[in-house]
Amino acid sequence: KAGVTQTPRYLIKTRGQQVTLSCSPISGHRSVSWYQQTPGQGLQFLFEYFSETQRNKGNFPGRFSGRQFSNSRSEMNVSTLELGDSALYLCASSLVTPWGATGELFFGEGSRLTVL
Amino acid sequence: TQLLEQSPQFLSIQEGENLTVYCNSSSVFSSLQWYRQEPGEGPVLLVTVVTGGEVKKLKRLTFQFGDARKDSSLHITAAQPGDTGLYLCAVLGGGSNYKLTFGKGTLLTVNP
């Protein structure tokens, strides 16, 4: 079965620009989470979506936003890019059963963003 | 303050050696997960431990959850170059079953 697909894999932007990253979850997975990974801070939670609703948000400024579509695909957007936004952005999907989350995340390969 | 402290931060060893990495916290958790992230890839779940004192084995990898459910260790026997990667521990938290909090990881390099 196909894994989590993230596009683009690599991108370079300049300060002040905005960027949109895309994530297609594993078929049947309705929960999609986004994480930012940097050498200094490690993996940090951005937000989580389920059935097109944001259920959780991490401690990131409002420049970071996301959404989820009816087919469970998700996008995240970063506006007014700063140098510190350079990172690997990871998307993960999870199977949510009627009795709750399984707690297992399946990650994509990530989108490597470089801000110049 | 980091919720999960992982040590060591970096570890470089020769093929065939044994090693142990640690994940510590002052908080109690209902469960703890270990992930491995290889270069250019996303993290992949290795194991979930849920019971204090639990020991789980995955081939040459042995995972242990502390009796008080505050810490965990990962022991690798006879390490191989294919074990190279970033080992991350993670817990569900923040009042949500849908948010994982990760440690910063141990970057392991196994030299042939």
CSV table of C-alpha atoms in Angstrom, one decimal:
chain,number,residue,atom,x,y,z
A,1,LYS,CA,0.0,0.0,0.0
A,2,ALA,CA,1.3,3.4,-0.9
A,3,GLY,CA,2.9,5.4,1.9
A,4,VAL,CA,2.6,9.1,2.8
A,5,THR,CA,3.6,11.3,-0.1
A,6,GLN,CA,4.9,14.8,0.3
A,7,THR,CA,5.6,17.3,-2.4
A,8,PRO,CA,7.8,19.0,-3.2
A,9,ARG,CA,10.8,17.2,-1.8
A,10,TYR,CA,13.1,20.1,-2.0
A,11,LEU,CA,12.6,23.8,-2.4
A,12,ILE,CA,14.5,27.1,-2.1
A,13,LYS,CA,12.8,30.4,-1.3
A,14,THR,CA,13.9,33.8,-0.3
A,15,ARG,CA,12.9,35.8,2.8
A,16,GLY,CA,9.5,37.3,2.6
A,17,GLN,CA,8.1,34.8,0.2
A,18,GLN,CA,5.5,32.2,1.0
A,19,VAL,CA,5.4,28.5,0.5
A,20,THR,CA,2.8,25.7,0.3
A,21,LEU,CA,3.6,22.1,1.0
A,22,SER,CA,1.4,19.2,0.2
A,23,CYS,CA,0.8,15.8,1.9
A,24,SER,CA,-1.2,12.8,0.7
A,25,PRO,CA,-1.8,10.4,3.6
A,26,ILE,CA,-2.0,6.6,3.4
A,27,SER,CA,-5.4,5.5,2.0
A,28,GLY,CA,-7.9,5.2,4.8
A,29,HIS,CA,-6.0,7.4,7.3
A,30,ARG,CA,-8.0,10.5,8.2
A,31,SER,CA,-5.6,12.1,10.7
A,32,VAL,CA,-2.7,14.2,9.3
A,33,SER,CA,-0.1,15.8,11.4
A,34,TRP,CA,2.7,18.2,10.5
A,35,TYR,CA,6.1,18.5,12.2
A,36,GLN,CA,9.1,20.8,11.7
A,37,GLN,CA,12.5,19.2,12.1
A,38,THR,CA,15.7,21.3,12.6
A,39,PRO,CA,19.1,20.3,14.0
A,40,GLY,CA,18.7,22.6,17.0
A,41,GLN,CA,15.2,21.9,18.0
A,42,GLY,CA,14.5,18.4,16.7
A,43,LEU,CA,11.0,17.5,15.7
A,44,GLN,CA,8.4,19.9,16.8
A,45,PHE,CA,4.6,19.6,16.4
A,46,LEU,CA,2.9,22.1,14.1
A,47,PHE,CA,-0.7,21.0,13.9
A,48,GLU,CA,-3.0,18.0,13.4
A,49,TYR,CA,-6.1,17.7,11.2
A,50,PHE,CA,-8.9,15.2,11.2
A,51,SER,CA,-12.0,15.4,8.9
A,52,GLU,CA,-11.0,18.8,7.7
A,53,THR,CA,-10.8,20.2,11.3
A,54,GLN,CA,-7.7,21.3,13.1
A,55,ARG,CA,-7.7,19.6,16.4
A,56,ASN,CA,-4.3,20.5,17.8
A,57,LYS,CA,-1.8,23.3,17.2
A,58,GLY,CA,1.7,23.6,18.3
A,59,ASN,CA,3.6,26.8,19.5
A,60,PHE,CA,4.3,28.3,16.1
A,61,PRO,CA,3.4,31.8,14.9
A,62,GLY,CA,0.4,32.5,12.8
A,63,ARG,CA,2.5,32.6,9.7
A,64,PHE,CA,2.2,28.8,9.8
A,65,SER,CA,-1.2,27.5,8.7
A,66,GLY,CA,-2.7,24.4,7.3
A,67,ARG,CA,-5.8,22.8,6.0
A,68,GLN,CA,-7.2,19.4,5.2
A,69,PHE,CA,-9.4,18.5,2.3
A,70,SER,CA,-12.4,16.1,2.1
A,71,ASN,CA,-10.1,13.4,0.7
A,72,SER,CA,-7.8,13.8,3.7
A,73,ARG,CA,-5.0,15.4,1.7
A,74,SER,CA,-3.4,18.2,3.6
A,75,GLU,CA,-1.5,21.4,2.8
A,76,MET,CA,0.5,23.6,5.0
A,77,ASN,CA,1.5,27.2,4.2
A,78,VAL,CA,4.2,29.4,5.6
A,79,SER,CA,3.9,33.1,4.8
A,80,THR,CA,6.5,35.8,5.1
A,81,LEU,CA,9.4,33.3,5.2
A,82,GLU,CA,12.2,33.9,7.6
A,83,LEU,CA,15.7,32.4,7.6
A,84,GLY,CA,14.8,30.4,10.7
A,85,ASP,CA,12.0,28.6,8.8
A,86,SER,CA,14.7,26.6,6.9
A,87,ALA,CA,13.9,23.0,8.0
A,88,LEU,CA,12.6,19.6,7.0
A,89,TYR,CA,8.8,19.6,7.2
A,90,LEU,CA,7.4,16.2,7.9
A,91,CYS,CA,3.8,15.1,7.4
A,92,ALA,CA,2.5,12.0,9.2
A,93,SER,CA,-0.8,10.2,8.9
A,94,SER,CA,-2.5,8.0,11.4
A,95,LEU,CA,-5.4,5.6,11.5
A,96,VAL,CA,-8.0,6.7,13.9
A,97,THR,CA,-10.4,4.0,15.1
A,98,PRO,CA,-13.8,4.5,16.6
A,99,TRP,CA,-12.2,4.0,20.0
A,100,GLY,CA,-9.5,6.5,19.5
A,101,ALA,CA,-6.1,7.0,17.9
A,102,THR,CA,-3.8,4.1,17.5
A,103,GLY,CA,-0.9,6.4,18.3
A,104,GLU,CA,1.2,5.2,15.5
A,105,LEU,CA,2.3,7.8,13.0
A,106,PHE,CA,3.4,7.0,9.4
A,107,PHE,CA,5.7,9.7,8.2
A,108,GLY,CA,6.5,10.9,4.7
A,109,GLU,CA,10.0,11.6,3.5
A,110,GLY,CA,9.6,15.3,4.1
A,111,SER,CA,9.9,18.6,2.3
A,112,ARG,CA,13.3,20.2,2.7
A,113,LEU,CA,12.8,24.0,2.7
A,114,THR,CA,15.8,26.3,2.4
A,115,VAL,CA,15.2,30.0,3.0
A,116,LEU,CA,17.9,32.4,1.6
B,1,THR,CA,12.9,22.4,29.5
B,2,GLN,CA,12.8,19.4,27.2
B,3,LEU,CA,10.2,16.9,28.1
B,4,LEU,CA,12.3,14.0,26.9
B,5,GLU,CA,16.1,14.0,27.3
B,6,GLN,CA,18.0,11.6,25.0
B,7,SER,CA,21.6,10.6,25.6
B,8,PRO,CA,24.1,10.4,24.2
B,9,GLN,CA,23.4,13.0,21.5
B,10,PHE,CA,26.0,11.4,19.1
B,11,LEU,CA,27.4,8.0,19.1
B,12,SER,CA,30.0,6.5,16.6
B,13,ILE,CA,31.0,2.9,16.9
B,14,GLN,CA,32.5,0.1,15.0
B,15,GLU,CA,30.5,-2.8,13.5
B,16,GLY,CA,30.0,-5.6,15.9
B,17,GLU,CA,29.9,-3.4,19.1
B,18,ASN,CA,27.0,-3.2,21.5
B,19,LEU,CA,25.5,0.1,22.5
B,20,THR,CA,22.7,1.5,24.7
B,21,VAL,CA,20.9,4.8,24.3
B,22,TYR,CA,18.6,6.4,26.8
B,23,CYS,CA,15.4,8.4,26.9
B,24,ASN,CA,14.7,10.1,30.3
B,25,SER,CA,12.0,12.3,31.8
B,26,SER,CA,10.7,13.5,35.1
B,27,SER,CA,7.1,12.9,33.9
B,28,VAL,CA,5.2,9.6,33.9
B,29,PHE,CA,3.9,8.3,30.6
B,30,SER,CA,1.2,5.8,29.7
B,31,SER,CA,3.3,4.7,26.7
B,32,LEU,CA,6.5,5.5,24.9
B,33,GLN,CA,7.6,5.0,21.3
B,34,TRP,CA,10.9,4.6,19.6
B,35,TYR,CA,11.4,5.7,16.0
B,36,ARG,CA,14.4,5.4,13.7
B,37,GLN,CA,15.1,8.0,11.0
B,38,GLU,CA,17.5,7.2,8.3
B,39,PRO,CA,19.2,9.9,6.2
B,40,GLY,CA,16.7,11.4,3.7
B,41,GLU,CA,13.7,9.6,5.2
B,42,GLY,CA,11.0,10.2,7.6
B,43,PRO,CA,11.0,8.5,11.1
B,44,VAL,CA,9.7,4.9,11.2
B,45,LEU,CA,8.1,3.4,14.3
B,46,LEU,CA,10.2,0.6,15.8
B,47,VAL,CA,8.2,-0.2,19.0
B,48,THR,CA,5.7,1.1,21.5
B,49,VAL,CA,6.1,0.2,25.2
B,50,VAL,CA,3.2,0.6,27.6
B,51,THR,CA,3.8,-1.4,30.8
B,52,GLY,CA,6.4,-0.4,33.5
B,53,GLY,CA,9.3,-2.8,33.3
B,54,GLU,CA,8.3,-4.0,29.9
B,55,VAL,CA,11.0,-5.4,27.6
B,56,LYS,CA,10.5,-5.8,23.9
B,57,LYS,CA,12.9,-7.3,21.4
B,58,LEU,CA,13.1,-6.6,17.7
B,59,LYS,CA,15.9,-8.8,16.3
B,60,ARG,CA,19.1,-7.3,17.7
B,61,LEU,CA,17.3,-4.3,19.3
B,62,THR,CA,16.0,-4.6,22.9
B,63,PHE,CA,13.7,-1.9,24.3
B,64,GLN,CA,13.0,-1.4,28.0
B,65,PHE,CA,10.4,0.8,29.7
B,66,GLY,CA,11.4,1.9,33.2
B,67,ASP,CA,9.4,0.5,36.1
B,68,ALA,CA,8.1,4.0,37.0
B,69,ARG,CA,7.3,4.7,33.3
B,70,LYS,CA,9.5,7.8,33.2
B,71,ASP,CA,12.4,6.5,31.1
B,72,SER,CA,13.3,4.0,28.5
B,73,SER,CA,16.4,2.5,26.9
B,74,LEU,CA,17.3,0.9,23.6
B,75,HIS,CA,20.1,-1.6,23.5
B,76,ILE,CA,21.6,-2.8,20.2
B,77,THR,CA,23.6,-6.0,20.1
B,78,ALA,CA,26.4,-6.4,17.5
B,79,ALA,CA,25.6,-3.2,15.6
B,80,GLN,CA,25.7,-3.2,11.8
B,81,PRO,CA,26.1,-0.3,9.4
B,82,GLY,CA,22.4,-0.6,8.5
B,83,ASP,CA,21.6,0.4,12.1
B,84,THR,CA,23.0,3.9,11.3
B,85,GLY,CA,20.4,6.6,11.8
B,86,LEU,CA,18.7,9.0,14.2
B,87,TYR,CA,16.9,7.2,17.1
B,88,LEU,CA,14.0,9.2,18.5
B,89,CYS,CA,11.9,8.5,21.5
B,90,ALA,CA,8.4,10.0,21.6
B,91,VAL,CA,5.3,10.2,23.8
B,92,LEU,CA,1.7,11.1,23.3
B,93,GLY,CA,1.0,14.3,25.3
B,94,GLY,CA,-0.1,17.8,25.5
B,95,GLY,CA,-3.6,16.7,26.5
B,96,SER,CA,-4.1,15.0,23.2
B,97,ASN,CA,-3.8,11.5,21.8
B,98,TYR,CA,-2.9,13.0,18.5
B,99,LYS,CA,0.2,14.9,19.2
B,100,LEU,CA,3.6,13.3,19.7
B,101,THR,CA,6.4,15.0,21.6
B,102,PHE,CA,9.8,13.9,20.5
B,103,GLY,CA,13.2,13.9,22.2
B,104,LYS,CA,16.0,15.4,20.1
B,105,GLY,CA,17.4,12.0,19.3
B,106,THR,CA,20.6,10.0,19.3
B,107,LEU,CA,22.5,10.1,16.0
B,108,LEU,CA,24.2,6.7,15.7
B,109,THR,CA,26.9,6.0,13.2
B,110,VAL,CA,28.1,2.4,12.8
B,111,ASN,CA,31.3,2.2,10.8
B,112,PRO,CA,32.2,-0.9,8.8
